[in-house]
Coordinates of C-alpha atoms in Angstrom, one line a residue:
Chain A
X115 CA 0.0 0.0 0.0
X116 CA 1.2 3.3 -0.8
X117 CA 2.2 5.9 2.6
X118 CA -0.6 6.2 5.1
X119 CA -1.2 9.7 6.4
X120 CA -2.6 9.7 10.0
X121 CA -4.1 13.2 11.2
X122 CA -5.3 14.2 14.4
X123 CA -7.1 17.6 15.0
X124 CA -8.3 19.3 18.5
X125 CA -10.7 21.8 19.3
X126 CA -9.2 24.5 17.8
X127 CA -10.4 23.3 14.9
X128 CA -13.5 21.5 15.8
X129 CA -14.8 24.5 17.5
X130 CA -14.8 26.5 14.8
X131 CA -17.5 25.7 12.1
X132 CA -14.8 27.5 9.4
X133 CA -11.7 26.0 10.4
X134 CA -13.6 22.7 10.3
X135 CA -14.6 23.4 6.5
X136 CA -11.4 24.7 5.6
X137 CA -9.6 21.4 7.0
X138 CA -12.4 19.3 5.8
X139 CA -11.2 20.4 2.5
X140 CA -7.8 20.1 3.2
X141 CA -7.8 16.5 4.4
X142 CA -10.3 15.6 1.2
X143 CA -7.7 16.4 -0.9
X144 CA -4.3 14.5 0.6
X145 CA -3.9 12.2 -1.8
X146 CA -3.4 8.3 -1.0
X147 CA -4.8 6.5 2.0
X148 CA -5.6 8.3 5.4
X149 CA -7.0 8.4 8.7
X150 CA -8.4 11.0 11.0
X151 CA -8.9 11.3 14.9
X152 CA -10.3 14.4 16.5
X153 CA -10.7 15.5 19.4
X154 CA -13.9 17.0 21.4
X155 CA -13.9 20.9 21.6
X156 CA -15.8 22.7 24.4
X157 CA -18.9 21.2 23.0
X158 CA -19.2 18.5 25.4
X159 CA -17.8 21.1 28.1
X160 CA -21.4 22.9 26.9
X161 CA -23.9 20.2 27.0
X162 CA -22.3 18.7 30.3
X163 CA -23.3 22.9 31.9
X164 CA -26.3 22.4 29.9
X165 CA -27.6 18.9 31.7
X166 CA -26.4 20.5 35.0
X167 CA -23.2 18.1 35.2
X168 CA -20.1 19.8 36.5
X169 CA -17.3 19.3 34.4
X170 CA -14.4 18.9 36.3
X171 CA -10.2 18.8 34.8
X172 CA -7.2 17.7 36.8
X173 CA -3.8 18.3 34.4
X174 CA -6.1 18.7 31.6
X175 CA -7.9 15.7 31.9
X176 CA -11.2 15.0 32.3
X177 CA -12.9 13.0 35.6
X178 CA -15.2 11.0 33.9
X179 CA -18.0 9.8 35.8
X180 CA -20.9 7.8 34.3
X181 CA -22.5 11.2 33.1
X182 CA -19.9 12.3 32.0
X183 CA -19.1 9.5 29.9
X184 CA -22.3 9.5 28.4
X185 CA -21.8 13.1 27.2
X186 CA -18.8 12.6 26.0
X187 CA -20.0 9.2 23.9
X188 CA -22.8 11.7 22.5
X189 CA -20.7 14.6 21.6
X190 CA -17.3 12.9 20.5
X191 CA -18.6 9.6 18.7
X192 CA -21.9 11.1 17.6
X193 CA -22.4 14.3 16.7
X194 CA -18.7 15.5 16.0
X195 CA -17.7 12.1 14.5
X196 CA -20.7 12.4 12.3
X197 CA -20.9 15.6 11.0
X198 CA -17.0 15.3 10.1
X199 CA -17.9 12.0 8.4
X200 CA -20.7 13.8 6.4
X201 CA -18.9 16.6 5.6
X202 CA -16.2 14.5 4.5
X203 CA -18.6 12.3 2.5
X204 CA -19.7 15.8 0.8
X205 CA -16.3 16.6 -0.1
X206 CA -15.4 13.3 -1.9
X207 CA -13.6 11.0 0.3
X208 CA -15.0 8.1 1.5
X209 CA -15.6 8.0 5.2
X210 CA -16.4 5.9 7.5
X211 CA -16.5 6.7 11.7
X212 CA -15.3 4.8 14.4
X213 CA -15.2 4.4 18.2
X214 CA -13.1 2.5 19.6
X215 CA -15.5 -0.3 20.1
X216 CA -16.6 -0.5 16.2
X217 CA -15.0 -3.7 14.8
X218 CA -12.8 -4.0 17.8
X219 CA -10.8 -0.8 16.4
X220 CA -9.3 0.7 19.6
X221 CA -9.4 -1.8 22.9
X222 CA -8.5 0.0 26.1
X223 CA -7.8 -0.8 29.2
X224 CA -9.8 1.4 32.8
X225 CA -6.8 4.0 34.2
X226 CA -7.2 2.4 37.8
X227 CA -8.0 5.1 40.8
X228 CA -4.5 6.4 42.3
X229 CA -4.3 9.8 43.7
X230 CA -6.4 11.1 41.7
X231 CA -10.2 8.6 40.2
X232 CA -10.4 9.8 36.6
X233 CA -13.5 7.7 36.3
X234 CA -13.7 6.4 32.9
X235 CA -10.7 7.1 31.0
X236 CA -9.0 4.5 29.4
X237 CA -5.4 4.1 28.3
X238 CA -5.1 2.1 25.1
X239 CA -3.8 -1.7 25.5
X240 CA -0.7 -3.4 24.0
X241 CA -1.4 -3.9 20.8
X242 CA -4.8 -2.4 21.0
X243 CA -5.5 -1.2 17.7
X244 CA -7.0 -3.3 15.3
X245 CA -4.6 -3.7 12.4
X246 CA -6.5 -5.8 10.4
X247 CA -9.5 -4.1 10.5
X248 CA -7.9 -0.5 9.4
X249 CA -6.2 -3.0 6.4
X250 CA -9.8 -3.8 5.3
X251 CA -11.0 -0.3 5.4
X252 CA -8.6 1.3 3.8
X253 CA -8.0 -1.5 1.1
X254 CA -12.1 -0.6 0.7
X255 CA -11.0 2.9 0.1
X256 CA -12.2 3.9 2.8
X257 CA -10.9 6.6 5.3
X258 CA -11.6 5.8 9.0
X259 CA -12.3 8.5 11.3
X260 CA -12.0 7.9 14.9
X261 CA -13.3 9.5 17.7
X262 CA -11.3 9.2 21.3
X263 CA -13.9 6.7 22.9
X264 CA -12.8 3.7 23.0
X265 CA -13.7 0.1 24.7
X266 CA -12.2 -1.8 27.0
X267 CA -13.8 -5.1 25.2
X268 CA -15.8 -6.1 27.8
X269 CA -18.5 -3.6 26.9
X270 CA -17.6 -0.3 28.9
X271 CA -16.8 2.6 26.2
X272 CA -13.9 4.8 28.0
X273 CA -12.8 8.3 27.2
X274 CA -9.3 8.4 26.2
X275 CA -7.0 11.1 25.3
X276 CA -7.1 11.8 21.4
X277 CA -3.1 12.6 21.3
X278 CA -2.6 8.7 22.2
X279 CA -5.5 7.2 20.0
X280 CA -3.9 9.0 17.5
X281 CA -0.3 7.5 17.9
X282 CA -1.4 4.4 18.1
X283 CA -3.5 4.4 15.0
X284 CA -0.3 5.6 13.2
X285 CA 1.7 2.7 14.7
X286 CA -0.6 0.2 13.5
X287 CA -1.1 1.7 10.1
X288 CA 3.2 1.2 10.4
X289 CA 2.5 -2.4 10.1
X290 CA 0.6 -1.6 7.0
X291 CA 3.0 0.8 4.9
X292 CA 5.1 3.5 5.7
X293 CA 3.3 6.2 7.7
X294 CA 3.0 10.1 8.2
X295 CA 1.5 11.5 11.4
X296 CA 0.1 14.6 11.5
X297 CA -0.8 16.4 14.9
X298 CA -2.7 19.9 13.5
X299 CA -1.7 22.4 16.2
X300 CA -2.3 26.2 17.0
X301 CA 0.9 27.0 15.9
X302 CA 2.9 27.4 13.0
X303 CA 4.9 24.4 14.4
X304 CA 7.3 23.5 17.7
X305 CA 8.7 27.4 18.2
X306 CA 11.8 28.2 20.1
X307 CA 10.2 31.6 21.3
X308 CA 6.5 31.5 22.0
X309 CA 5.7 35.1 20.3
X310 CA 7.5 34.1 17.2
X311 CA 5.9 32.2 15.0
X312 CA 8.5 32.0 12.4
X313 CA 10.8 30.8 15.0
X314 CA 9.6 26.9 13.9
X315 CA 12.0 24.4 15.0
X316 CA 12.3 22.4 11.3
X317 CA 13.2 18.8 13.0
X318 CA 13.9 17.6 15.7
X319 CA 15.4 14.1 16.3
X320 CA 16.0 12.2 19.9
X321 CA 19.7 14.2 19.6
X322 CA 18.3 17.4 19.2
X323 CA 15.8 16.9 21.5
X324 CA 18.1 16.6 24.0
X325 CA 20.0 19.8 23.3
X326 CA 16.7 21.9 22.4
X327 CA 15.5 20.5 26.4
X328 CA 18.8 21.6 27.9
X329 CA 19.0 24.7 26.3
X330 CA 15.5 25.5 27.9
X331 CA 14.1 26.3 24.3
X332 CA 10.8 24.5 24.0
X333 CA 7.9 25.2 26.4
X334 CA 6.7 22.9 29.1
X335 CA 3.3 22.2 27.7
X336 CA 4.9 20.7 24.1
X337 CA 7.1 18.6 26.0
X338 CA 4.2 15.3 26.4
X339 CA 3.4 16.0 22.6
X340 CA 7.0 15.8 21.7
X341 CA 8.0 12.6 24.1
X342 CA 4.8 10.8 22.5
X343 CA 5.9 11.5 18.9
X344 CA 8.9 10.4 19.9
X345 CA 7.8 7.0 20.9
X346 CA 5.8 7.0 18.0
X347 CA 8.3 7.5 16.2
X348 CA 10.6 4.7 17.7
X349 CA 7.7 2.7 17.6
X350 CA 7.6 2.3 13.6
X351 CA 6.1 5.7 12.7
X352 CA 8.4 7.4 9.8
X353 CA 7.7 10.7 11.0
X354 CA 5.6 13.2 13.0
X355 CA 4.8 16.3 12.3
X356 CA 3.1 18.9 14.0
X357 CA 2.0 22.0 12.0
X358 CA -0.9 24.5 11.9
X359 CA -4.2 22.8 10.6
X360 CA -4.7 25.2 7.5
X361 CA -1.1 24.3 6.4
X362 CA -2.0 20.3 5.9
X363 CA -1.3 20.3 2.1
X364 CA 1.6 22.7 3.0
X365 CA 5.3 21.9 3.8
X366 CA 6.6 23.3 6.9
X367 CA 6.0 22.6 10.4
X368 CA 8.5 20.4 12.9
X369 CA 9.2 17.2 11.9
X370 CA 9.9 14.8 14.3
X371 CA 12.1 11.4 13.4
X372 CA 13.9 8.9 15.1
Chain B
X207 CA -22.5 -15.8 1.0
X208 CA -24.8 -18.0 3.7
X209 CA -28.1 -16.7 4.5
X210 CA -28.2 -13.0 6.4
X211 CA -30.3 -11.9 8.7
X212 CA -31.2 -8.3 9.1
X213 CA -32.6 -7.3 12.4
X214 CA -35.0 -4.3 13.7
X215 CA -35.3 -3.5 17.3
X216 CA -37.4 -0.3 18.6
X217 CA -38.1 1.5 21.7
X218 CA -39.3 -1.2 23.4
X219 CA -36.0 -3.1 23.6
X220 CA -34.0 0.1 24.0
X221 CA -35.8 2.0 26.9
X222 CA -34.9 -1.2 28.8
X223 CA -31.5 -2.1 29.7
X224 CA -32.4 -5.7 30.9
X225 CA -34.0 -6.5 27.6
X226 CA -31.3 -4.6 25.7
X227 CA -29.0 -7.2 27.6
X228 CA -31.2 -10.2 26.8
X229 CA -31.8 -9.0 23.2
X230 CA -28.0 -8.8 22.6
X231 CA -27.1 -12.6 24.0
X232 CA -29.5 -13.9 21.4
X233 CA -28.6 -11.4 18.4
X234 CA -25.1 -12.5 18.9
X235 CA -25.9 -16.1 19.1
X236 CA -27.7 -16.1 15.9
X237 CA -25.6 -17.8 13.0
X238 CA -25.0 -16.5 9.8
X239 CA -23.7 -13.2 8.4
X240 CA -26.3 -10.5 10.4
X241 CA -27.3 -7.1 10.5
X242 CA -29.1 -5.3 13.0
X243 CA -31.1 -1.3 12.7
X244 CA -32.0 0.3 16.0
X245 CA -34.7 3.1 16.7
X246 CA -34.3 5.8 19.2
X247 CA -36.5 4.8 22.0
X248 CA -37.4 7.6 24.7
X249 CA -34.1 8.7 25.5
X250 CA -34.1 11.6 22.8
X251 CA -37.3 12.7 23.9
X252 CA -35.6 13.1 27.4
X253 CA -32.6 14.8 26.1
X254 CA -34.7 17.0 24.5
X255 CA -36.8 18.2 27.6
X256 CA -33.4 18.5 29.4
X257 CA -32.1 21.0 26.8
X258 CA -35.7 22.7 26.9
X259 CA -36.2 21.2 23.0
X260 CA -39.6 21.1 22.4
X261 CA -40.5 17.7 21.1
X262 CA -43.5 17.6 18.5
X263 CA -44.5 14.3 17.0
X264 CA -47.2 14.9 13.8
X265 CA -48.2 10.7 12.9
X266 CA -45.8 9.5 15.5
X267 CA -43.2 11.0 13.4
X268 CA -40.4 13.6 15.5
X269 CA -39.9 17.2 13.8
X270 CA -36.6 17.8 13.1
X271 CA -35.4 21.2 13.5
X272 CA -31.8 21.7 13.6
X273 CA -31.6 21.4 17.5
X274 CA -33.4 18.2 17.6
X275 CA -31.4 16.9 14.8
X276 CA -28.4 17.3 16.9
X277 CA -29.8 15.1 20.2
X278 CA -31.1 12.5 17.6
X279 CA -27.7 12.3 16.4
X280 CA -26.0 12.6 19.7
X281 CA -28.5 10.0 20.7
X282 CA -28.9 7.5 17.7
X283 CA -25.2 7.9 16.6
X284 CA -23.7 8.5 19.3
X285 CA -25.4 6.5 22.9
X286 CA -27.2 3.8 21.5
X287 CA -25.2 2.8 18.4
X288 CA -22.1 3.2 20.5
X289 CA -23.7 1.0 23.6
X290 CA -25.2 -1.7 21.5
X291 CA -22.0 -2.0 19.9
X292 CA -19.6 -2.1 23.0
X293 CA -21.9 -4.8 24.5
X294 CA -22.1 -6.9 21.4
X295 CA -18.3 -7.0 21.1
X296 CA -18.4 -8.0 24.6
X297 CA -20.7 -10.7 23.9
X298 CA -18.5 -11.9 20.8
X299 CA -20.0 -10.5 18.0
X300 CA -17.7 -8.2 16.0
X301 CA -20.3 -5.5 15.2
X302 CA -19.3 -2.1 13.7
X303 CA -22.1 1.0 14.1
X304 CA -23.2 2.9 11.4
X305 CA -24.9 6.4 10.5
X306 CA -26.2 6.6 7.0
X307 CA -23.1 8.8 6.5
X308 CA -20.0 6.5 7.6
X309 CA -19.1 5.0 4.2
X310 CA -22.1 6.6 2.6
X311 CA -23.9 3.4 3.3
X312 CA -27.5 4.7 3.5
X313 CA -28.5 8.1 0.9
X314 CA -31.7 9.4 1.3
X315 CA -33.1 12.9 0.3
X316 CA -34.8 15.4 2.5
X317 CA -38.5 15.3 2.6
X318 CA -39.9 18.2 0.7
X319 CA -42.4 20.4 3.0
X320 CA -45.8 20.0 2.0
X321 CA -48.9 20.5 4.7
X322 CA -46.4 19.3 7.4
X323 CA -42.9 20.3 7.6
X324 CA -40.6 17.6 9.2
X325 CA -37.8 19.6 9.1
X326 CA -34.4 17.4 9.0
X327 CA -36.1 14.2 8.0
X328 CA -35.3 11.9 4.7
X329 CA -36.2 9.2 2.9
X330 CA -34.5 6.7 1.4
X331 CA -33.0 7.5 -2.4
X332 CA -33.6 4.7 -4.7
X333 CA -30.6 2.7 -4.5
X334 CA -29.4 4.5 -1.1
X335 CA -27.9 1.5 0.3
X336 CA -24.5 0.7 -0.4
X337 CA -24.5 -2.8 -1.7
X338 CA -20.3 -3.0 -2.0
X339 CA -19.8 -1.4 1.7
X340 CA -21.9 -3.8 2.8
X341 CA -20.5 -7.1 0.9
X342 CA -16.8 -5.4 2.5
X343 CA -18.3 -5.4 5.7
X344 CA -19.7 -9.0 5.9
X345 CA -16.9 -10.0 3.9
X346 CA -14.4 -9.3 7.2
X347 CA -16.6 -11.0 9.6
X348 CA -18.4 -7.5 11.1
X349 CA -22.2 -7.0 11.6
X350 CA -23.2 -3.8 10.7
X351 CA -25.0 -1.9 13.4
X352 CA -27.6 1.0 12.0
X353 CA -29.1 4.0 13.6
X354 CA -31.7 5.5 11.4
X355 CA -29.8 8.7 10.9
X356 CA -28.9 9.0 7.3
X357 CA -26.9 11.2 5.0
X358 CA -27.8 13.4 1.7
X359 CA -24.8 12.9 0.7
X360 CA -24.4 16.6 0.4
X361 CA -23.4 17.2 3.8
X362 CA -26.7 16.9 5.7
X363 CA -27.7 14.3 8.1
X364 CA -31.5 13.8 8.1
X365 CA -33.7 11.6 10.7
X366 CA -35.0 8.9 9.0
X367 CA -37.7 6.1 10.0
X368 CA -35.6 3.1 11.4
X369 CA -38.6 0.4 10.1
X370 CA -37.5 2.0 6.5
X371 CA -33.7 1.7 6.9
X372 CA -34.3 -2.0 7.9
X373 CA -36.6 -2.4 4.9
X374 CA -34.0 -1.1 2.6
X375 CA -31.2 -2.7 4.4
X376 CA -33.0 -6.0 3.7
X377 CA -33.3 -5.6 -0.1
X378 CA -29.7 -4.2 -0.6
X379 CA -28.6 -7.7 1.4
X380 CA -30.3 -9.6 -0.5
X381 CA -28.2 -8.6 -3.5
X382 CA -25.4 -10.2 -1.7
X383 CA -27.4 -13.7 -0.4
X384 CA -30.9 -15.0 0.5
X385 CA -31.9 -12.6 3.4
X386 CA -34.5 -13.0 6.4
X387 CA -35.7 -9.2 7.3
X388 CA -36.9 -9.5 11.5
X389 CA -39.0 -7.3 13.5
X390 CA -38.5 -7.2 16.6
X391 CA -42.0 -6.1 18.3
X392 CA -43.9 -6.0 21.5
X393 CA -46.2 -8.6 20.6
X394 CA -45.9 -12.3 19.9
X395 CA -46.2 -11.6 15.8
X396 CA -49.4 -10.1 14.1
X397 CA -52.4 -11.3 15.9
X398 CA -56.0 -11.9 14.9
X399 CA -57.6 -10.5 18.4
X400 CA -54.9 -7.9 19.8
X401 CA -56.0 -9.1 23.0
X402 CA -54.8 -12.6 22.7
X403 CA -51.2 -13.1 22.6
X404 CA -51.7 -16.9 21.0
X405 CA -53.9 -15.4 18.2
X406 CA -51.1 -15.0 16.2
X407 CA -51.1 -15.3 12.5
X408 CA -48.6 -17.9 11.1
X409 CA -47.8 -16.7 7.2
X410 CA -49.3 -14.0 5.7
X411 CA -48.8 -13.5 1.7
X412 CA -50.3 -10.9 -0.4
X413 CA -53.7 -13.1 -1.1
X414 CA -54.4 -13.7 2.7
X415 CA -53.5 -10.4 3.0
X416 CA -56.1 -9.0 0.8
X417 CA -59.0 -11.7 2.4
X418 CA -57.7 -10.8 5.9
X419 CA -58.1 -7.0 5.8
X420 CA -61.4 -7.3 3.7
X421 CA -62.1 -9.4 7.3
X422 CA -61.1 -6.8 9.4
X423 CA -59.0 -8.8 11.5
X424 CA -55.8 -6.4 11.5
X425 CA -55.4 -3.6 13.7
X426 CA -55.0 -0.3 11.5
X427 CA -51.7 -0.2 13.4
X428 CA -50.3 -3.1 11.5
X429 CA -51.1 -2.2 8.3
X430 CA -48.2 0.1 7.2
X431 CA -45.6 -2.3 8.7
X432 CA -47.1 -5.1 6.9
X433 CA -47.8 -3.0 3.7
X434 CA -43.7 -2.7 4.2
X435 CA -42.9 -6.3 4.4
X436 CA -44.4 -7.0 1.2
X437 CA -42.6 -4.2 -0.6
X438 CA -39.5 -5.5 0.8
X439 CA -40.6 -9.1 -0.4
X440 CA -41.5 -7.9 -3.6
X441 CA -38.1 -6.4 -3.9
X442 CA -36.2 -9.4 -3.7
X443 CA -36.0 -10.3 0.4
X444 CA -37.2 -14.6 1.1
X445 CA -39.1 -13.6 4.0
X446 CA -40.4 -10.6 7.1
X447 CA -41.0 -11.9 10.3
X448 CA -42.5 -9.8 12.7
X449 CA -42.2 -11.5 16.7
X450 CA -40.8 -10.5 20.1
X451 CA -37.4 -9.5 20.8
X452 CA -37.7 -12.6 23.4
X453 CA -38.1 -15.1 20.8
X454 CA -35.5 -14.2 18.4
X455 CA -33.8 -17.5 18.2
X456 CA -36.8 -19.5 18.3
X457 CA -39.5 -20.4 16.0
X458 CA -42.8 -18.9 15.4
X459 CA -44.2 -14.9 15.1
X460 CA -45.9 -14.2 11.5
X461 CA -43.7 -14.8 8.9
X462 CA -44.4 -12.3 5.7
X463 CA -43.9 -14.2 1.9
X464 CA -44.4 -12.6 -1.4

């Protein structure tokens, strides 16, 4: 099979009914096979205040508690995961939406109560992804798009962090043919100085990485992104790149590689 | 291909947990290649109120303004699908949920307003269903799991009646194989005195059809689903059985033949 392209967007993008049609567009038109996973946006933030159900974060996390997770299974693997897949549909590529639980895709496994009870959150399992079953979509044509619910296979959907479905999508689509991910970002890219967007760090490899951390020039907050394309990256994925969402079909960004 | 069964469960299975649990044992134990549609049941209509939605049935049919569109596809796509298919994973069958949208597998076209408008709503386009997605599908060992919201394939989602997506399910399977069509209802099948529960009419074709409504003996209730069957029938499915949910694997309910 030609190279896989493997994109994840947050809610900057999902929140915004133009950004969403101007990367809708965007991702219609990569060429060769691909796979999306997005995020959930403040909509399910909304409907939680809505219904009266208090949404609380610890580390930018959310506690999921059966409410909660029912929200979140209604927002994220309903109503975002189906309007992408329509909109998608409109634009001429082939669809098709999944949760972790559709066709086995994504088997998790229930974050167990330490200092903190996140409720239902789940971490994705060794070997979790469903190879085979992305092979037979995307042999179909077809273009998967997950959402971040996913099951722990003994028939409780968990809420999982997008970031990590998303890496470990690209490292079983690795098994399949060379792959590309893509995590869409706010930013032009990984920046040495915050305010400067055209400070974008062009690669960065485990080497660099090291000097970049000790030099103090990339922010706290990119550091998780940057360790889990990292692994990703050591984990069979040919490279990650993180770049602004209306710059898909563009070159430029940080490119991460082993 | 074997023999496929296409399966229809409403409100009645779906309000209740205990008989959602007992409905999915015997849907996974069935043999055979299988598909199963599910209706909404009463949790939309809850949502709704929640979210202070009006909800306004005209013929037992919802209006579907663009709010309420958004809970039934929260709902549909999103809880139920999403449940059902976590807990028949669990219980061994590999099912995969679909909207009208994922893999354009069901096209329908949004009902034009005449005395009533419905709002969101479609029907079925002639040739909607996706023969090849579904062939794929089977093909890999999945069982397609349908909520009744479809696609225009412009972009749109549209509410759609989940008796109708089963119906035209049915036919587009039975391009593939021989195909059963079940209704799952609240009664034991059709029944001659809607009071007795062993009144139930074996086989109806079209003649006993015509001689039993010139009788009277079918509630007016009955008469569009059965009206239905026989189009589906007449387009190419073996046979519509209407009986409980209960009695899935088992014989007996009123079996439909053209």
């Amino acid at each position: 099979m030609e190279r896989i392209t493997v994109v994840k967007i947050g809610g900057n993008v999902i929140d915004s009914p133009e950004a969403t049609a101007r990367f809708v567009e965007a991702f219609a038109a990569l060429e060769g096979p691909k796979m999306l996973i997005h995020g959930g946006g403040k909509l399910a933030t909304r409907l939680a205040a809505q219904l009266g159900i208090e949404s609380r974060m610890v580390d930018g996390r959310r506690i999921t508690d059966r409410e909660t997770l029912d929200v979140v299974t209604m927002v994220y693997a309903g109503l975002i995961n189906k309007r992408l897949v329509a909109a998608l549909s409109a634009a001429g590529c082939r669809a098709i939406g999944l949760s972790g639980a559709d066709g086995d895709a994504v088997t998790s496994v229930r974050r167990a109560a330490g200092a903190v009870d996140y409720g239902y959150v789940g971490d994705i399992a060794e070997g979790g992804v469903n190879v085979e079953l992305l092979r037979t979509l995307l042999d179909a044509g077809l273009t998967p798009v997950f959402s971040a619910i996913t099951c722990d296979g003994r028939g409780t959907l968990l809420n999982t962090n997008a970031d990590s479905v998303a890496s470990a999508v690209a490292v079983a689509a690795s098994r399949i043919a060379p792959t590309q991910l893509v995590f869409c970002f706010e930013k032009a890219g990984v920046l040495r100085d915050v305010e400067d967007e055209r400070s974008v760090i062009a690669e960065i490899t485990p080497d660099t990485y090291a000097a970049l951390r000790a030099e103090g020039a990339i922010s706290a907050g990119m550091l998780p992104k940057i360790d889990g394309a990292l692994r990703a990256v050591a984990s069979g994925v040919e490279s990650v790149v993180i770049k602004q969402a209306e710059a898909l079909l563009d070159a430029g960004g940080t490119t991460i590689r082993g």
